[in-house]
Amino acid sequence: MQHSTRFLTLVDQARAQIQETDIPTVKAWLDAGKEFVLIDNREESEWAKGHIPCAIYLGRGILERDIEQRCPDLATEIVVYCGGGYRSALSVENLQKMGYTKVISMDGGFRGWKEAGHEIAE
């Protein structure tokens, strides 16, 4: 997907303020049974076509509105992913602004997860 220059600038600014991790790290955490909340931040139609097992759905449009119901503790460790790592970076920045202290964006997103051949739930 070709992104606009202004959108990429916005994402780059967010990335300078947040923590990111990669797909192999998230996969290793899941395999090891590490406790964290994995949030799929894509559109509902994208979620319906497949998502990472054990992820919960909180799309970009509702994340900030609904996160406190799902994760009331601001110290909850949260990993957010989207399609490629752009929207999740913006979402993680907003979660930090809301007071969450352990939020991470998964660079590479669902496309990278799928390309790596990892399990997908439908």
CSV table of N, CA and C in Angstrom, one decimal:
chain,number,residue,atom,x,y,z
A,1,MET,N,0.8,-1.2,0.0
A,1,MET,CA,0.0,0.0,0.0
A,1,MET,C,0.9,1.2,0.0
A,2,GLN,N,0.5,2.2,-0.8
A,2,GLN,CA,1.3,3.5,-0.9
A,2,GLN,C,0.6,4.4,0.1
A,3,HIS,N,1.4,4.9,1.0
A,3,HIS,CA,0.9,5.9,2.0
A,3,HIS,C,1.4,7.3,1.7
A,4,SER,N,0.5,8.2,2.1
A,4,SER,CA,0.8,9.6,1.8
A,4,SER,C,2.0,10.1,2.6
A,5,THR,N,2.7,11.1,2.2
A,5,THR,CA,3.8,11.7,2.9
A,5,THR,C,3.4,12.2,4.2
A,6,ARG,N,2.3,12.9,4.3
A,6,ARG,CA,1.9,13.4,5.6
A,6,ARG,C,1.6,12.3,6.6
A,7,PHE,N,0.9,11.3,6.2
A,7,PHE,CA,0.6,10.2,7.0
A,7,PHE,C,1.9,9.5,7.5
A,8,LEU,N,2.9,9.3,6.7
A,8,LEU,CA,4.2,8.7,7.1
A,8,LEU,C,4.9,9.6,8.0
A,9,THR,N,4.8,10.9,7.8
A,9,THR,CA,5.4,11.9,8.8
A,9,THR,C,4.8,11.7,10.2
A,10,LEU,N,3.5,11.6,10.2
A,10,LEU,CA,2.8,11.5,11.5
A,10,LEU,C,3.2,10.2,12.1
A,11,VAL,N,3.3,9.1,11.4
A,11,VAL,CA,3.7,7.8,11.9
A,11,VAL,C,5.2,7.9,12.4
A,12,ASP,N,6.1,8.5,11.7
A,12,ASP,CA,7.5,8.7,12.1
A,12,ASP,C,7.6,9.4,13.4
A,13,GLN,N,6.7,10.5,13.6
A,13,GLN,CA,6.7,11.3,14.8
A,13,GLN,C,6.3,10.4,16.0
A,14,ALA,N,5.2,9.6,15.7
A,14,ALA,CA,4.8,8.7,16.8
A,14,ALA,C,5.8,7.7,17.1
A,15,ARG,N,6.5,7.1,16.1
A,15,ARG,CA,7.5,6.1,16.4
A,15,ARG,C,8.7,6.6,17.2
A,16,ALA,N,8.9,7.9,17.1
A,16,ALA,CA,10.0,8.5,17.9
A,16,ALA,C,9.6,8.6,19.4
A,17,GLN,N,8.3,8.4,19.7
A,17,GLN,CA,7.8,8.5,21.1
A,17,GLN,C,7.4,7.2,21.7
A,18,ILE,N,7.4,6.1,21.0
A,18,ILE,CA,6.9,4.9,21.5
A,18,ILE,C,7.9,3.8,21.4
A,19,GLN,N,7.5,2.6,22.0
A,19,GLN,CA,8.4,1.4,21.9
A,19,GLN,C,7.7,0.5,20.8
A,20,GLU,N,8.6,-0.1,20.0
A,20,GLU,CA,8.2,-1.0,19.0
A,20,GLU,C,8.9,-2.4,19.2
A,21,THR,N,8.3,-3.4,18.8
A,21,THR,CA,8.9,-4.7,18.8
A,21,THR,C,8.7,-5.4,17.4
A,22,ASP,N,9.3,-6.5,17.2
A,22,ASP,CA,9.1,-7.2,15.9
A,22,ASP,C,8.3,-8.5,16.1
A,23,ILE,N,7.9,-9.0,15.0
A,23,ILE,CA,7.1,-10.2,14.9
A,23,ILE,C,7.8,-11.4,15.6
A,24,PRO,N,9.1,-11.7,15.4
A,24,PRO,CA,9.7,-12.8,16.1
A,24,PRO,C,9.7,-12.7,17.6
A,25,THR,N,9.8,-11.5,18.1
A,25,THR,CA,9.7,-11.3,19.6
A,25,THR,C,8.3,-11.6,20.1
A,26,VAL,N,7.3,-11.1,19.4
A,26,VAL,CA,5.9,-11.3,19.9
A,26,VAL,C,5.6,-12.8,19.8
A,27,LYS,N,6.1,-13.5,18.7
A,27,LYS,CA,5.8,-14.9,18.6
A,27,LYS,C,6.5,-15.7,19.7
A,28,ALA,N,7.7,-15.3,20.1
A,28,ALA,CA,8.5,-15.9,21.2
A,28,ALA,C,7.8,-15.7,22.5
A,29,TRP,N,7.3,-14.5,22.7
A,29,TRP,CA,6.5,-14.2,24.0
A,29,TRP,C,5.3,-15.1,24.1
A,30,LEU,N,4.6,-15.2,23.0
A,30,LEU,CA,3.4,-16.1,23.0
A,30,LEU,C,3.7,-17.5,23.2
A,31,ASP,N,4.8,-18.0,22.6
A,31,ASP,CA,5.2,-19.4,22.8
A,31,ASP,C,5.7,-19.7,24.2
A,32,ALA,N,6.3,-18.7,24.8
A,32,ALA,CA,6.8,-18.8,26.2
A,32,ALA,C,5.7,-18.6,27.2
A,33,GLY,N,4.5,-18.2,26.8
A,33,GLY,CA,3.4,-18.0,27.7
A,33,GLY,C,3.5,-16.7,28.5
A,34,LYS,N,4.2,-15.7,28.0
A,34,LYS,CA,4.3,-14.4,28.6
A,34,LYS,C,3.0,-13.8,28.7
A,35,GLU,N,2.7,-13.1,29.8
A,35,GLU,CA,1.3,-12.5,30.0
A,35,GLU,C,1.4,-11.1,29.4
A,36,PHE,N,0.5,-10.9,28.4
A,36,PHE,CA,0.3,-9.5,27.9
A,36,PHE,C,-1.0,-9.6,27.1
A,37,VAL,N,-1.5,-8.4,26.8
A,37,VAL,CA,-2.8,-8.3,26.1
A,37,VAL,C,-2.3,-8.0,24.6
A,38,LEU,N,-2.8,-8.8,23.7
A,38,LEU,CA,-2.5,-8.6,22.3
A,38,LEU,C,-3.7,-8.0,21.6
A,39,ILE,N,-3.6,-6.8,21.1
A,39,ILE,CA,-4.8,-6.1,20.5
A,39,ILE,C,-4.6,-6.0,19.0
A,40,ASP,N,-5.6,-6.4,18.3
A,40,ASP,CA,-5.7,-6.2,16.9
A,40,ASP,C,-6.4,-4.9,16.6
A,41,ASN,N,-5.7,-4.0,16.0
A,41,ASN,CA,-6.2,-2.6,15.9
A,41,ASN,C,-6.7,-2.3,14.4
A,42,ARG,N,-6.9,-3.3,13.6
A,42,ARG,CA,-7.3,-3.1,12.3
A,42,ARG,C,-8.8,-2.9,12.2
A,43,GLU,N,-9.3,-2.7,11.0
A,43,GLU,CA,-10.8,-2.6,10.8
A,43,GLU,C,-11.5,-3.9,11.1
A,44,GLU,N,-12.7,-3.8,11.4
A,44,GLU,CA,-13.5,-5.0,11.7
A,44,GLU,C,-13.5,-6.0,10.6
A,45,SER,N,-13.6,-5.5,9.3
A,45,SER,CA,-13.6,-6.4,8.2
A,45,SER,C,-12.3,-7.1,8.0
A,46,GLU,N,-11.2,-6.4,8.4
A,46,GLU,CA,-9.9,-7.1,8.3
A,46,GLU,C,-9.8,-8.2,9.4
A,47,TRP,N,-10.2,-7.9,10.6
A,47,TRP,CA,-10.3,-8.9,11.7
A,47,TRP,C,-11.0,-10.1,11.3
A,48,ALA,N,-12.2,-9.9,10.6
A,48,ALA,CA,-13.0,-11.0,10.2
A,48,ALA,C,-12.4,-12.0,9.2
A,49,LYS,N,-11.4,-11.5,8.5
A,49,LYS,CA,-10.7,-12.3,7.5
A,49,LYS,C,-9.6,-13.1,8.1
A,50,GLY,N,-9.3,-12.9,9.3
A,50,GLY,CA,-8.2,-13.6,10.0
A,50,GLY,C,-7.4,-12.7,11.0
A,51,HIS,N,-7.0,-13.2,12.1
A,51,HIS,CA,-6.2,-12.5,13.1
A,51,HIS,C,-5.3,-13.4,13.8
A,52,ILE,N,-4.5,-12.9,14.6
A,52,ILE,CA,-3.5,-13.7,15.5
A,52,ILE,C,-4.3,-14.3,16.6
A,53,PRO,N,-4.2,-15.6,16.8
A,53,PRO,CA,-4.9,-16.3,17.9
A,53,PRO,C,-4.6,-15.6,19.2
A,54,CYS,N,-5.5,-15.5,20.1
A,54,CYS,CA,-5.5,-14.9,21.4
A,54,CYS,C,-5.5,-13.4,21.4
A,55,ALA,N,-5.6,-12.8,20.2
A,55,ALA,CA,-5.7,-11.4,20.1
A,55,ALA,C,-7.2,-11.0,20.4
A,56,ILE,N,-7.3,-9.8,21.0
A,56,ILE,CA,-8.7,-9.2,21.1
A,56,ILE,C,-8.8,-8.1,20.1
A,57,TYR,N,-10.1,-7.9,19.7
A,57,TYR,CA,-10.3,-6.8,18.7
A,57,TYR,C,-10.7,-5.5,19.4
A,58,LEU,N,-9.9,-4.5,19.1
A,58,LEU,CA,-10.2,-3.1,19.5
A,58,LEU,C,-9.7,-2.3,18.3
A,59,GLY,N,-10.5,-2.0,17.3
A,59,GLY,CA,-10.1,-1.3,16.1
A,59,GLY,C,-9.7,0.1,16.4
A,60,ARG,N,-9.0,0.7,15.5
A,60,ARG,CA,-8.5,2.0,15.6
A,60,ARG,C,-9.6,3.0,16.0
A,61,GLY,N,-10.8,2.8,15.4
A,61,GLY,CA,-11.8,3.8,15.7
A,61,GLY,C,-12.5,3.7,17.1
A,62,ILE,N,-12.2,2.6,17.8
A,62,ILE,CA,-12.8,2.5,19.1
A,62,ILE,C,-11.8,2.2,20.2
A,63,LEU,N,-10.6,2.1,19.9
A,63,LEU,CA,-9.6,1.7,20.9
A,63,LEU,C,-9.6,2.7,22.1
A,64,GLU,N,-9.4,3.9,21.9
A,64,GLU,CA,-9.3,4.9,23.0
A,64,GLU,C,-10.6,4.9,23.8
A,65,ARG,N,-11.7,4.7,23.1
A,65,ARG,CA,-13.0,4.7,23.8
A,65,ARG,C,-13.2,3.5,24.7
A,66,ASP,N,-12.7,2.4,24.3
A,66,ASP,CA,-13.1,1.1,25.0
A,66,ASP,C,-11.9,0.5,25.7
A,67,ILE,N,-10.7,1.0,25.6
A,67,ILE,CA,-9.5,0.3,26.2
A,67,ILE,C,-9.7,0.2,27.8
A,68,GLU,N,-10.2,1.2,28.4
A,68,GLU,CA,-10.3,1.1,29.9
A,68,GLU,C,-11.2,0.0,30.4
A,69,GLN,N,-12.2,-0.4,29.6
A,69,GLN,CA,-13.1,-1.5,29.9
A,69,GLN,C,-12.3,-2.8,29.9
A,70,ARG,N,-11.4,-2.9,28.9
A,70,ARG,CA,-10.7,-4.2,28.7
A,70,ARG,C,-9.4,-4.2,29.5
A,71,CYS,N,-8.8,-3.1,29.7
A,71,CYS,CA,-7.5,-3.0,30.5
A,71,CYS,C,-7.6,-1.8,31.4
A,72,PRO,N,-8.2,-1.9,32.6
A,72,PRO,CA,-8.3,-0.8,33.5
A,72,PRO,C,-7.0,-0.5,34.2
A,73,ASP,N,-6.1,-1.4,34.3
A,73,ASP,CA,-4.8,-1.2,34.9
A,73,ASP,C,-3.9,-0.5,33.9
A,74,LEU,N,-3.4,0.7,34.2
A,74,LEU,CA,-2.5,1.4,33.3
A,74,LEU,C,-1.2,0.7,33.2
A,75,ALA,N,-0.8,-0.2,34.0
A,75,ALA,CA,0.4,-0.9,33.9
A,75,ALA,C,0.3,-2.2,33.2
A,76,THR,N,-0.8,-2.5,32.6
A,76,THR,CA,-1.0,-3.7,31.8
A,76,THR,C,-0.1,-3.7,30.6
A,77,GLU,N,0.6,-4.8,30.4
A,77,GLU,CA,1.5,-4.9,29.2
A,77,GLU,C,0.6,-5.2,28.0
A,78,ILE,N,0.7,-4.3,27.0
A,78,ILE,CA,-0.1,-4.4,25.8
A,78,ILE,C,0.7,-4.3,24.6
A,79,VAL,N,0.4,-5.2,23.7
A,79,VAL,CA,1.1,-5.1,22.3
A,79,VAL,C,-0.1,-4.9,21.3
A,80,VAL,N,0.1,-3.9,20.5
A,80,VAL,CA,-0.9,-3.5,19.5
A,80,VAL,C,-0.4,-3.8,18.1
A,81,TYR,N,-1.2,-4.5,17.3
A,81,TYR,CA,-0.8,-4.6,15.9
A,81,TYR,C,-1.9,-4.2,14.9
A,82,CYS,N,-1.5,-3.9,13.7
A,82,CYS,CA,-2.5,-3.5,12.7
A,82,CYS,C,-2.0,-4.3,11.4
A,83,GLY,N,-2.3,-3.7,10.3
A,83,GLY,CA,-1.9,-4.4,9.0
A,83,GLY,C,-0.4,-4.5,8.8
A,84,GLY,N,0.3,-3.3,9.1
A,84,GLY,CA,1.7,-3.3,8.8
A,84,GLY,C,2.6,-2.6,9.9
A,85,GLY,N,1.9,-2.0,10.9
A,85,GLY,CA,2.7,-1.3,11.9
A,85,GLY,C,2.5,0.2,12.0
A,86,TYR,N,1.7,0.7,11.1
A,86,TYR,CA,1.6,2.2,11.0
A,86,TYR,C,0.5,2.6,12.0
A,87,ARG,N,-0.7,2.1,11.8
A,87,ARG,CA,-1.9,2.5,12.7
A,87,ARG,C,-1.6,2.1,14.1
A,88,SER,N,-0.9,1.0,14.3
A,88,SER,CA,-0.6,0.6,15.7
A,88,SER,C,0.3,1.6,16.4
A,89,ALA,N,1.3,2.1,15.6
A,89,ALA,CA,2.2,3.1,16.2
A,89,ALA,C,1.4,4.3,16.7
A,90,LEU,N,0.4,4.8,15.9
A,90,LEU,CA,-0.4,5.9,16.2
A,90,LEU,C,-1.3,5.6,17.5
A,91,SER,N,-1.8,4.4,17.5
A,91,SER,CA,-2.6,3.9,18.6
A,91,SER,C,-1.8,3.9,19.9
A,92,VAL,N,-0.6,3.3,19.8
A,92,VAL,CA,0.3,3.2,21.0
A,92,VAL,C,0.6,4.6,21.6
A,93,GLU,N,0.9,5.5,20.7
A,93,GLU,CA,1.1,6.9,21.1
A,93,GLU,C,-0.1,7.4,21.9
A,94,ASN,N,-1.3,7.2,21.4
A,94,ASN,CA,-2.5,7.7,22.1
A,94,ASN,C,-2.6,7.0,23.5
A,95,LEU,N,-2.4,5.7,23.5
A,95,LEU,CA,-2.5,4.9,24.8
A,95,LEU,C,-1.5,5.5,25.8
A,96,GLN,N,-0.3,5.8,25.3
A,96,GLN,CA,0.6,6.5,26.3
A,96,GLN,C,0.1,7.8,26.8
A,97,LYS,N,-0.5,8.6,25.9
A,97,LYS,CA,-1.1,9.8,26.3
A,97,LYS,C,-2.2,9.6,27.4
A,98,MET,N,-2.9,8.5,27.3
A,98,MET,CA,-3.9,8.1,28.2
A,98,MET,C,-3.4,7.6,29.5
A,99,GLY,N,-2.1,7.4,29.6
A,99,GLY,CA,-1.5,7.0,30.9
A,99,GLY,C,-1.0,5.5,30.9
A,100,TYR,N,-1.2,4.8,29.8
A,100,TYR,CA,-0.7,3.4,29.8
A,100,TYR,C,0.9,3.4,29.7
A,101,THR,N,1.5,2.6,30.5
A,101,THR,CA,3.0,2.7,30.6
A,101,THR,C,3.7,1.6,30.0
A,102,LYS,N,3.0,0.5,29.6
A,102,LYS,CA,3.7,-0.7,29.0
A,102,LYS,C,3.0,-1.0,27.7
A,103,VAL,N,3.0,-0.1,26.7
A,103,VAL,CA,2.4,-0.4,25.5
A,103,VAL,C,3.4,-0.4,24.3
A,104,ILE,N,3.3,-1.4,23.5
A,104,ILE,CA,4.3,-1.6,22.4
A,104,ILE,C,3.5,-1.8,21.1
A,105,SER,N,4.1,-1.3,20.0
A,105,SER,CA,3.5,-1.5,18.7
A,105,SER,C,4.3,-2.6,18.0
A,106,MET,N,3.6,-3.6,17.4
A,106,MET,CA,4.3,-4.6,16.6
A,106,MET,C,4.6,-4.2,15.2
A,107,ASP,N,5.8,-3.9,14.9
A,107,ASP,CA,6.2,-3.5,13.6
A,107,ASP,C,6.1,-4.7,12.6
A,108,GLY,N,5.5,-4.5,11.4
A,108,GLY,CA,5.3,-5.6,10.5
A,108,GLY,C,3.9,-6.0,10.4
A,109,GLY,N,3.2,-5.9,11.6
A,109,GLY,CA,1.8,-6.1,11.6
A,109,GLY,C,1.3,-7.5,11.2
A,110,PHE,N,0.0,-7.6,10.9
A,110,PHE,CA,-0.6,-8.9,10.6
A,110,PHE,C,0.0,-9.4,9.3
A,111,ARG,N,0.3,-8.5,8.3
A,111,ARG,CA,0.8,-9.0,7.0
A,111,ARG,C,2.2,-9.7,7.3
A,112,GLY,N,3.0,-9.1,8.1
A,112,GLY,CA,4.3,-9.8,8.4
A,112,GLY,C,4.1,-11.1,9.2
A,113,TRP,N,3.1,-11.1,10.1
A,113,TRP,CA,2.8,-12.3,10.8
A,113,TRP,C,2.4,-13.5,9.9
A,114,LYS,N,1.5,-13.1,9.0
A,114,LYS,CA,1.0,-14.1,8.0
A,114,LYS,C,2.1,-14.5,7.0
A,115,GLU,N,3.0,-13.6,6.5
A,115,GLU,CA,4.1,-13.9,5.7
A,115,GLU,C,5.1,-14.8,6.3
A,116,ALA,N,5.2,-14.7,7.7
A,116,ALA,CA,6.1,-15.6,8.4
A,116,ALA,C,5.6,-17.0,8.6
A,117,GLY,N,4.3,-17.2,8.2
A,117,GLY,CA,3.8,-18.5,8.3
A,117,GLY,C,3.2,-18.9,9.6
A,118,HIS,N,3.0,-17.9,10.5
A,118,HIS,CA,2.5,-18.2,11.8
A,118,HIS,C,1.0,-18.4,11.8
A,119,GLU,N,0.5,-19.1,12.8
A,119,GLU,CA,-0.9,-19.5,12.9
A,119,GLU,C,-1.8,-18.3,12.8
A,120,ILE,N,-3.0,-18.5,12.2
A,120,ILE,CA,-4.0,-17.4,12.0
A,120,ILE,C,-5.3,-18.0,12.4
A,121,ALA,N,-6.1,-17.3,13.2
A,121,ALA,CA,-7.4,-17.6,13.6
A,121,ALA,C,-8.4,-16.9,12.7
A,122,GLU,N,-9.5,-17.6,12.4
A,122,GLU,CA,-10.5,-17.0,11.5
A,122,GLU,C,-11.9,-17.0,12.2
